[in-house]
Coordinates of C-alpha atoms in Angstrom, one line a residue:
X1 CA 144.0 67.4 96.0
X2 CA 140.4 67.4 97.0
X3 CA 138.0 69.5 94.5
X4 CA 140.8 68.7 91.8
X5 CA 140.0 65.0 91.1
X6 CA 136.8 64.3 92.6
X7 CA 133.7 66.0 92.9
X8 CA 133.1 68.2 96.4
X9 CA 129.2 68.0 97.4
X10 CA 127.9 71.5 98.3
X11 CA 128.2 72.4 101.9
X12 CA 125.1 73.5 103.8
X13 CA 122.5 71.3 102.3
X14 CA 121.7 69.9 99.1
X15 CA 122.0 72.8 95.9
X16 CA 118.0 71.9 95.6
X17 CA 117.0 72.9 99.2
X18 CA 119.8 75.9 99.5
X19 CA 118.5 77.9 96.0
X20 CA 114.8 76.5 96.1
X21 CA 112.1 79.8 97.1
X22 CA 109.5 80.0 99.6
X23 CA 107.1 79.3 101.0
X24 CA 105.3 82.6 101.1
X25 CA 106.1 85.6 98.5
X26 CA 109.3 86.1 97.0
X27 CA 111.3 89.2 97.6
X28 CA 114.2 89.3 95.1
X29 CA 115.6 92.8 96.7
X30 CA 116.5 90.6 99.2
X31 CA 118.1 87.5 97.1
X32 CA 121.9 88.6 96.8
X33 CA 123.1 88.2 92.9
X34 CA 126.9 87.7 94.1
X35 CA 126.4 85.4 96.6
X36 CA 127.5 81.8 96.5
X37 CA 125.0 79.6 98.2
X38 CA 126.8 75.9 99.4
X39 CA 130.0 76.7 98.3
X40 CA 132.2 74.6 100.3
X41 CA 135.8 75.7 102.2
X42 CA 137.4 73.8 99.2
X43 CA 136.8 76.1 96.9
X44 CA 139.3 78.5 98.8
X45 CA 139.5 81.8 98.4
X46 CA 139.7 84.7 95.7
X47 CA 140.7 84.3 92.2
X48 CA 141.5 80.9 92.5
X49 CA 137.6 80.1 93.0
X50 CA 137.1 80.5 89.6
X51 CA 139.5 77.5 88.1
X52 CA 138.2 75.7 91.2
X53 CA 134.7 75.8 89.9
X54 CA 135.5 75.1 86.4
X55 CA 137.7 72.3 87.1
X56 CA 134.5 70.7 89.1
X57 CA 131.7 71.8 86.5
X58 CA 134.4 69.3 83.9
X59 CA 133.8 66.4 86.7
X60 CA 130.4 67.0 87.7
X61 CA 129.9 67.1 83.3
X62 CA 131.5 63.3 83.0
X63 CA 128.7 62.0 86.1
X64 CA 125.9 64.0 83.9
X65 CA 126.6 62.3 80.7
X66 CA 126.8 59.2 82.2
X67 CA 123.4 59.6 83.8
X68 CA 122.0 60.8 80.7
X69 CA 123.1 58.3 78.9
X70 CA 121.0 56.0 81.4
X71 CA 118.2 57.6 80.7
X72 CA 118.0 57.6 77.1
X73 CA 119.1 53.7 77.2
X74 CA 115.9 53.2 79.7
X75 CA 113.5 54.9 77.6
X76 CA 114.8 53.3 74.6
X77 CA 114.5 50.0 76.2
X78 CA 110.9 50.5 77.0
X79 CA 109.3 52.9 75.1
X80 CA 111.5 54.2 72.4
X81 CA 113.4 57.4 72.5
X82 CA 112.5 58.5 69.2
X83 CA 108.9 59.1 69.8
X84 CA 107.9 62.4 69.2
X85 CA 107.8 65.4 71.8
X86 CA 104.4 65.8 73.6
X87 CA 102.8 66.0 76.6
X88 CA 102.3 63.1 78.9
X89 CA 99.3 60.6 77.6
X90 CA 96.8 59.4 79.9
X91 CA 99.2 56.0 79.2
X92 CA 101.9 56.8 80.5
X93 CA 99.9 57.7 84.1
X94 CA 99.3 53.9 84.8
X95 CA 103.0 52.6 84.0
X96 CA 105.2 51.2 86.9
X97 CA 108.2 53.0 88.5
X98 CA 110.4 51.6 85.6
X99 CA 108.2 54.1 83.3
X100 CA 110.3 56.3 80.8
X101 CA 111.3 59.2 82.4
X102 CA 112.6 62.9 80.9
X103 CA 114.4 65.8 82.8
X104 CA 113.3 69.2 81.7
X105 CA 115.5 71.9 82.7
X106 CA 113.4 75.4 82.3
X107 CA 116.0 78.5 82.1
X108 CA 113.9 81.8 82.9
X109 CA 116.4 85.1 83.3
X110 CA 116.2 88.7 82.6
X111 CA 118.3 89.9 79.4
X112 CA 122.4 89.2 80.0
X113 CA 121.2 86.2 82.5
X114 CA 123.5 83.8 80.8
X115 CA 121.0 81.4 79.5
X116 CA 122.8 80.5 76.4
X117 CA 125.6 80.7 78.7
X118 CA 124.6 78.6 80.9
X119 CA 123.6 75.5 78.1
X120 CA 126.7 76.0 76.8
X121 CA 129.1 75.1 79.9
X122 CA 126.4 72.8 81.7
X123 CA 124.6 70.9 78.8
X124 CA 128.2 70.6 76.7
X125 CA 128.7 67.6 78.8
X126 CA 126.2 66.1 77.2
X127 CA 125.3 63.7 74.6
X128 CA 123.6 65.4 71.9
X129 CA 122.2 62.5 70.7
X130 CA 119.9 62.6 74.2
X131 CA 119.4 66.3 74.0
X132 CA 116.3 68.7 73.1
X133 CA 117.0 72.2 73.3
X134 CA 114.6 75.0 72.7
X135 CA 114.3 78.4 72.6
X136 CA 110.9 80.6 72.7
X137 CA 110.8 84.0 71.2
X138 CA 107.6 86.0 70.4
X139 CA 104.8 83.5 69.0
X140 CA 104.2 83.0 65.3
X141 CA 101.1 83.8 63.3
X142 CA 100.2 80.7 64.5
X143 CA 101.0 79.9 67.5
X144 CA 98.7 83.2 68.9
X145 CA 96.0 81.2 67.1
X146 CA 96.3 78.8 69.8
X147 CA 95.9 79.0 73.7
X148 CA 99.7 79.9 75.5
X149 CA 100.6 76.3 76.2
X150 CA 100.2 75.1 72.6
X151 CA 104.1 75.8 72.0
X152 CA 105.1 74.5 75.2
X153 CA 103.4 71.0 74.5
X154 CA 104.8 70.7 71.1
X155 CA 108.7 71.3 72.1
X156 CA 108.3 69.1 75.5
X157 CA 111.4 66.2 74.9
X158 CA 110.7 62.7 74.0
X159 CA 111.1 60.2 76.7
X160 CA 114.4 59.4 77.7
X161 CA 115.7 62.8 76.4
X162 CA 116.9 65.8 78.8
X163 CA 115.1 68.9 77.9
X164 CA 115.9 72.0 78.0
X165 CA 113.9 75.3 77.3
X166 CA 115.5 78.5 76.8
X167 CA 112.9 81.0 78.3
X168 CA 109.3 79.2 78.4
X169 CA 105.5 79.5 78.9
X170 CA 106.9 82.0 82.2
X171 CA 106.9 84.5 79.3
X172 CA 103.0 84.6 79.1
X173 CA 103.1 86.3 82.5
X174 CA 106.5 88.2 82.5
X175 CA 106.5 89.9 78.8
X176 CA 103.0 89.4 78.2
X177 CA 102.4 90.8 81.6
X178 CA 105.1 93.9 81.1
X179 CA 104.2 94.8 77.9
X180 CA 100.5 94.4 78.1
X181 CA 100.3 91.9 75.3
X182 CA 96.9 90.5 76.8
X183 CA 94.7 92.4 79.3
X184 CA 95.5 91.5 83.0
X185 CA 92.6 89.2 83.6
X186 CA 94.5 87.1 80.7
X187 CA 97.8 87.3 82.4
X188 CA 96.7 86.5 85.8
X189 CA 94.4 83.3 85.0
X190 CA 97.7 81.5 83.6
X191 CA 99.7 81.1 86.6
X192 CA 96.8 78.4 87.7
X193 CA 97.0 77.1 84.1
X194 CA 100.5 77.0 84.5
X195 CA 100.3 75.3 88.0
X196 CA 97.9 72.3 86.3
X197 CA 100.2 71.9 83.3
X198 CA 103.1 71.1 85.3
X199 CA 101.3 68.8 87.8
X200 CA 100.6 67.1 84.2
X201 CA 104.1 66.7 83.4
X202 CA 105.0 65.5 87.0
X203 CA 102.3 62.6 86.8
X204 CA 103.2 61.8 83.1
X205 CA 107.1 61.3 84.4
X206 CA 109.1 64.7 83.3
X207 CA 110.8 65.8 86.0
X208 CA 111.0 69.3 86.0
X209 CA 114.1 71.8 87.4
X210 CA 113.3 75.7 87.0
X211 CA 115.9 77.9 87.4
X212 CA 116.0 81.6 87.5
X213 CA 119.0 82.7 86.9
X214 CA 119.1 86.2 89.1
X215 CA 121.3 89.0 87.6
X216 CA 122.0 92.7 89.1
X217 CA 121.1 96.1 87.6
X218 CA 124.3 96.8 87.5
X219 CA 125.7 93.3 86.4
X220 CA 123.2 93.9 83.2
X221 CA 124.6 97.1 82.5
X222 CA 128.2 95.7 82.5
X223 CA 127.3 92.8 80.0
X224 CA 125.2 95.0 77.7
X225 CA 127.9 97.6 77.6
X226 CA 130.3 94.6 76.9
X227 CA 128.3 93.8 73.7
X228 CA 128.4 97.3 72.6
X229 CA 132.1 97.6 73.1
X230 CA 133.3 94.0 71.5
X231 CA 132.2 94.0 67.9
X232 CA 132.6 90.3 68.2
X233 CA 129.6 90.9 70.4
X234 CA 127.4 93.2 68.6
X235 CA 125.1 90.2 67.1
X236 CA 124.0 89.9 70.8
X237 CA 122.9 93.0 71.4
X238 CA 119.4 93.9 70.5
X239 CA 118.1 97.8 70.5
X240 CA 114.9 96.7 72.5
X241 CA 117.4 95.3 75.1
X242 CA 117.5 98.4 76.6
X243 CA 113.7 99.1 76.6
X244 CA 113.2 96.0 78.2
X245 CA 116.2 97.2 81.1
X246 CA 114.1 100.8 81.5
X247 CA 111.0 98.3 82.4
X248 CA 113.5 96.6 85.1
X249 CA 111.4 97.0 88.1
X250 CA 108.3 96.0 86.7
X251 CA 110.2 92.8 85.5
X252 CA 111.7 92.4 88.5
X253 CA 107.5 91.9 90.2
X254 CA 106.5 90.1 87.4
X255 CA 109.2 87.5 88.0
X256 CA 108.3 87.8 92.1
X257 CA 104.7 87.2 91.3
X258 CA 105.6 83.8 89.4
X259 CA 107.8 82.4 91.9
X260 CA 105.8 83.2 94.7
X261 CA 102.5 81.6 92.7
X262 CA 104.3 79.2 90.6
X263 CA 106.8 77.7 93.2
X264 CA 104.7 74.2 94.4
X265 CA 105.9 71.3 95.7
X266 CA 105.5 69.6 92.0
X267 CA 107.8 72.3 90.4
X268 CA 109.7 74.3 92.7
X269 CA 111.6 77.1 91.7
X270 CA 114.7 77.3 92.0
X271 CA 117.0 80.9 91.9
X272 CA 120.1 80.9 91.3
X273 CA 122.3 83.9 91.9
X274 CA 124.4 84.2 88.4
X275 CA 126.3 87.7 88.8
X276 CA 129.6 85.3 89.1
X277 CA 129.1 83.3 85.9
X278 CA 131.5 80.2 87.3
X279 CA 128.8 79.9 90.1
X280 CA 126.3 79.7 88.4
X281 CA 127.5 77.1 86.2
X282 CA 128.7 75.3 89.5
X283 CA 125.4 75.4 90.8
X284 CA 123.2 74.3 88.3
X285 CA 125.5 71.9 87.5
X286 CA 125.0 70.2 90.9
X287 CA 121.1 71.0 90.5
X288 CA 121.2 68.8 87.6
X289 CA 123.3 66.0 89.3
X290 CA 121.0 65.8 92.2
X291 CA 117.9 65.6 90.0
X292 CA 119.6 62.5 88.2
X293 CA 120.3 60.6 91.7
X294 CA 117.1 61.4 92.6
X295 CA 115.7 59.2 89.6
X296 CA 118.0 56.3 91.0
X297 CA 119.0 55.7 87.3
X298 CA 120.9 52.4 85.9
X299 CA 121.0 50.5 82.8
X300 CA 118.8 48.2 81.3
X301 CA 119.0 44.7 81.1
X302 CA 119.2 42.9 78.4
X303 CA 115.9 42.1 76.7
X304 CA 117.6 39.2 75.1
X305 CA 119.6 35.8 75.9
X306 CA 123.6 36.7 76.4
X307 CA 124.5 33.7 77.1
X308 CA 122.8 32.7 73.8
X309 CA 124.1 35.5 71.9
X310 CA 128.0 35.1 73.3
X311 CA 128.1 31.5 71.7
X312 CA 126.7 32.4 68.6
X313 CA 129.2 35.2 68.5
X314 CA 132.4 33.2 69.2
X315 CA 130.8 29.9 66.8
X316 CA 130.7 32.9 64.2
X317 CA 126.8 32.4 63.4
X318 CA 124.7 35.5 62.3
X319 CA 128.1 36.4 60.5
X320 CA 128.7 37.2 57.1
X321 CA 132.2 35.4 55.9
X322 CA 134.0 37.5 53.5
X323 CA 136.3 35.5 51.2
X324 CA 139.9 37.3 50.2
X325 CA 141.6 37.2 47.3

């Protein structure tokens, strides 16, 4: 049956230009946390799209290893994956299209959002070999002795790796902003900081996907009560949870105000409603997939004589003869 053993493409457009915001500012009253943007008749009707969209997120998790697995075996070929996480060098701005290139995946969401979630079902798929995964909680002692971006640069992935941050520097103008951890003349200079950074990362080749993932009030409350209810939960749960949820309006125009002045043509942003966790799974799965084929990825060629390397295989030279008994 279609959608069972193959992968069904989103209907409507592609995920990227059916979840991607603006241009002009960003009302998230108006974005619909329940709806399903591009999903397609197949998925039929009810219950039954659940195990529909689980049984595609396992396809759609086979294609992304296997594209990830191209990209670590370019950037190994060229430059070596195992160099260590920075920001694009003025180096890497002259190399040719066969550059090596990383995928950063930036997960923003209020608390519950089902970012932890959403690495989990998504990423899993994935070779962790070819993975970097961070997480940003308040700075350290010394990262505040440094300007906002310091952390950000020093977690970026490697080339050839796919990237992903849980939260990012978008907490310099959502918390920071919220909570008045810097005065507003601070906060409201980043967002053109943030703008240059990531026009940095697009010429140094790190493709960038930011997704919000966009929960309801009352969706929050659900999961929050959920934690307090499951004691196999209760490690999830955080008192200040629910100081952050009494803040959730001024959250909610923090998080308008950076995807109205941080959505560019460089690094779009990219909401995805996540109320219905299996969507949301199903759609940023396909958001990855598309951001793969748009790097027209393959493997290298060999850097070395097969031909060459075949007879001296089957002669049995370069081998090491063990004698028995």
């Amino acid at each position: 049956m279609s959608g069972v053993d193959e992968v069904v493409r989103p209907e409507g457009g592609s995920m990227r230009e059916l979840l991607r915001v603006g241009p002009g500012a960003v009302d998230l009253a108006a974005l619909d946390p329940r709806s399903t943007p591009g999903l397609p008749a197949a998925a039929g009707r009810g219950e039954g799209r659940k195990e529909w969209a689980r049984a595609q997120v396992e396809l759609l998790g086979a294609g992304l290893g296997r594209q990830q697995e191209m990209l670590y075996a370019a950037a190994k070929g060229a430059a070596g994956p195992e160099t260590p996480a920075s920001a694009p060098s003025q180096a890497d701005a002259h190399l040719a299209g066969g550059r090596p290139q990383r995928v950063l995946l930036v997960l923003q969401a209020m608390d519950c959002g089902g970012k932890d979630g959403t690495i989990k079902r998504v990423a899993g798929a994935m070779n962790p070999l070819g993975l970097h995964i961070r997480s940003f909680g308040p700075p350290t002692g010394e990262e505040l002795r440094h300007d906002f971006l310091w952390r950000i640069r020093r977690a970026l992935p490697p080339p050839g790796y796919v990237g992903i941050f849980n939260r990012s520097h978008y907490e310099d103008v959502l918390v920071a902003r919220v909570e008045s951890l810097v005065d507003e003349a601070t906060w409201q200079a980043r967002y053109d900081l943030i703008n240059d950074f990531e026009r940095e990362l697009a010429d140094g080749a790190v493709t960038l996907v930011k997704v919000m993932l966009h929960i309801s009030y009352v969706e929050q409350g659900e999961r929050l009560m959920e934690r307090l209810t499951d004691p196999t939960k209760y490690w999830k749960f955080n008192p200040s949870d629910l100081d952050t949820r009494a803040r959730w309006d001024d959250y909610q125009a923090a998080y308008a105000d950076a995807l109205t002045r941080c959505g560019t043509d460089t690094a779009p942003w990219l909401v995805v409603p996540a109320d219905r966790k299996w969507y949301r799974d199903w759609a940023v799965s396909h958001l990855l997939r598309e951001t793969f084929d748009a790097l027209h990825l393959g493997y290298p060629p060999a850097d070395f004589d097969v031909d060459r390397e075949r007879q001296r295989l089957r002669s049995g030279s370069g081998t090491t003869k063990v004698n028995s008994g």
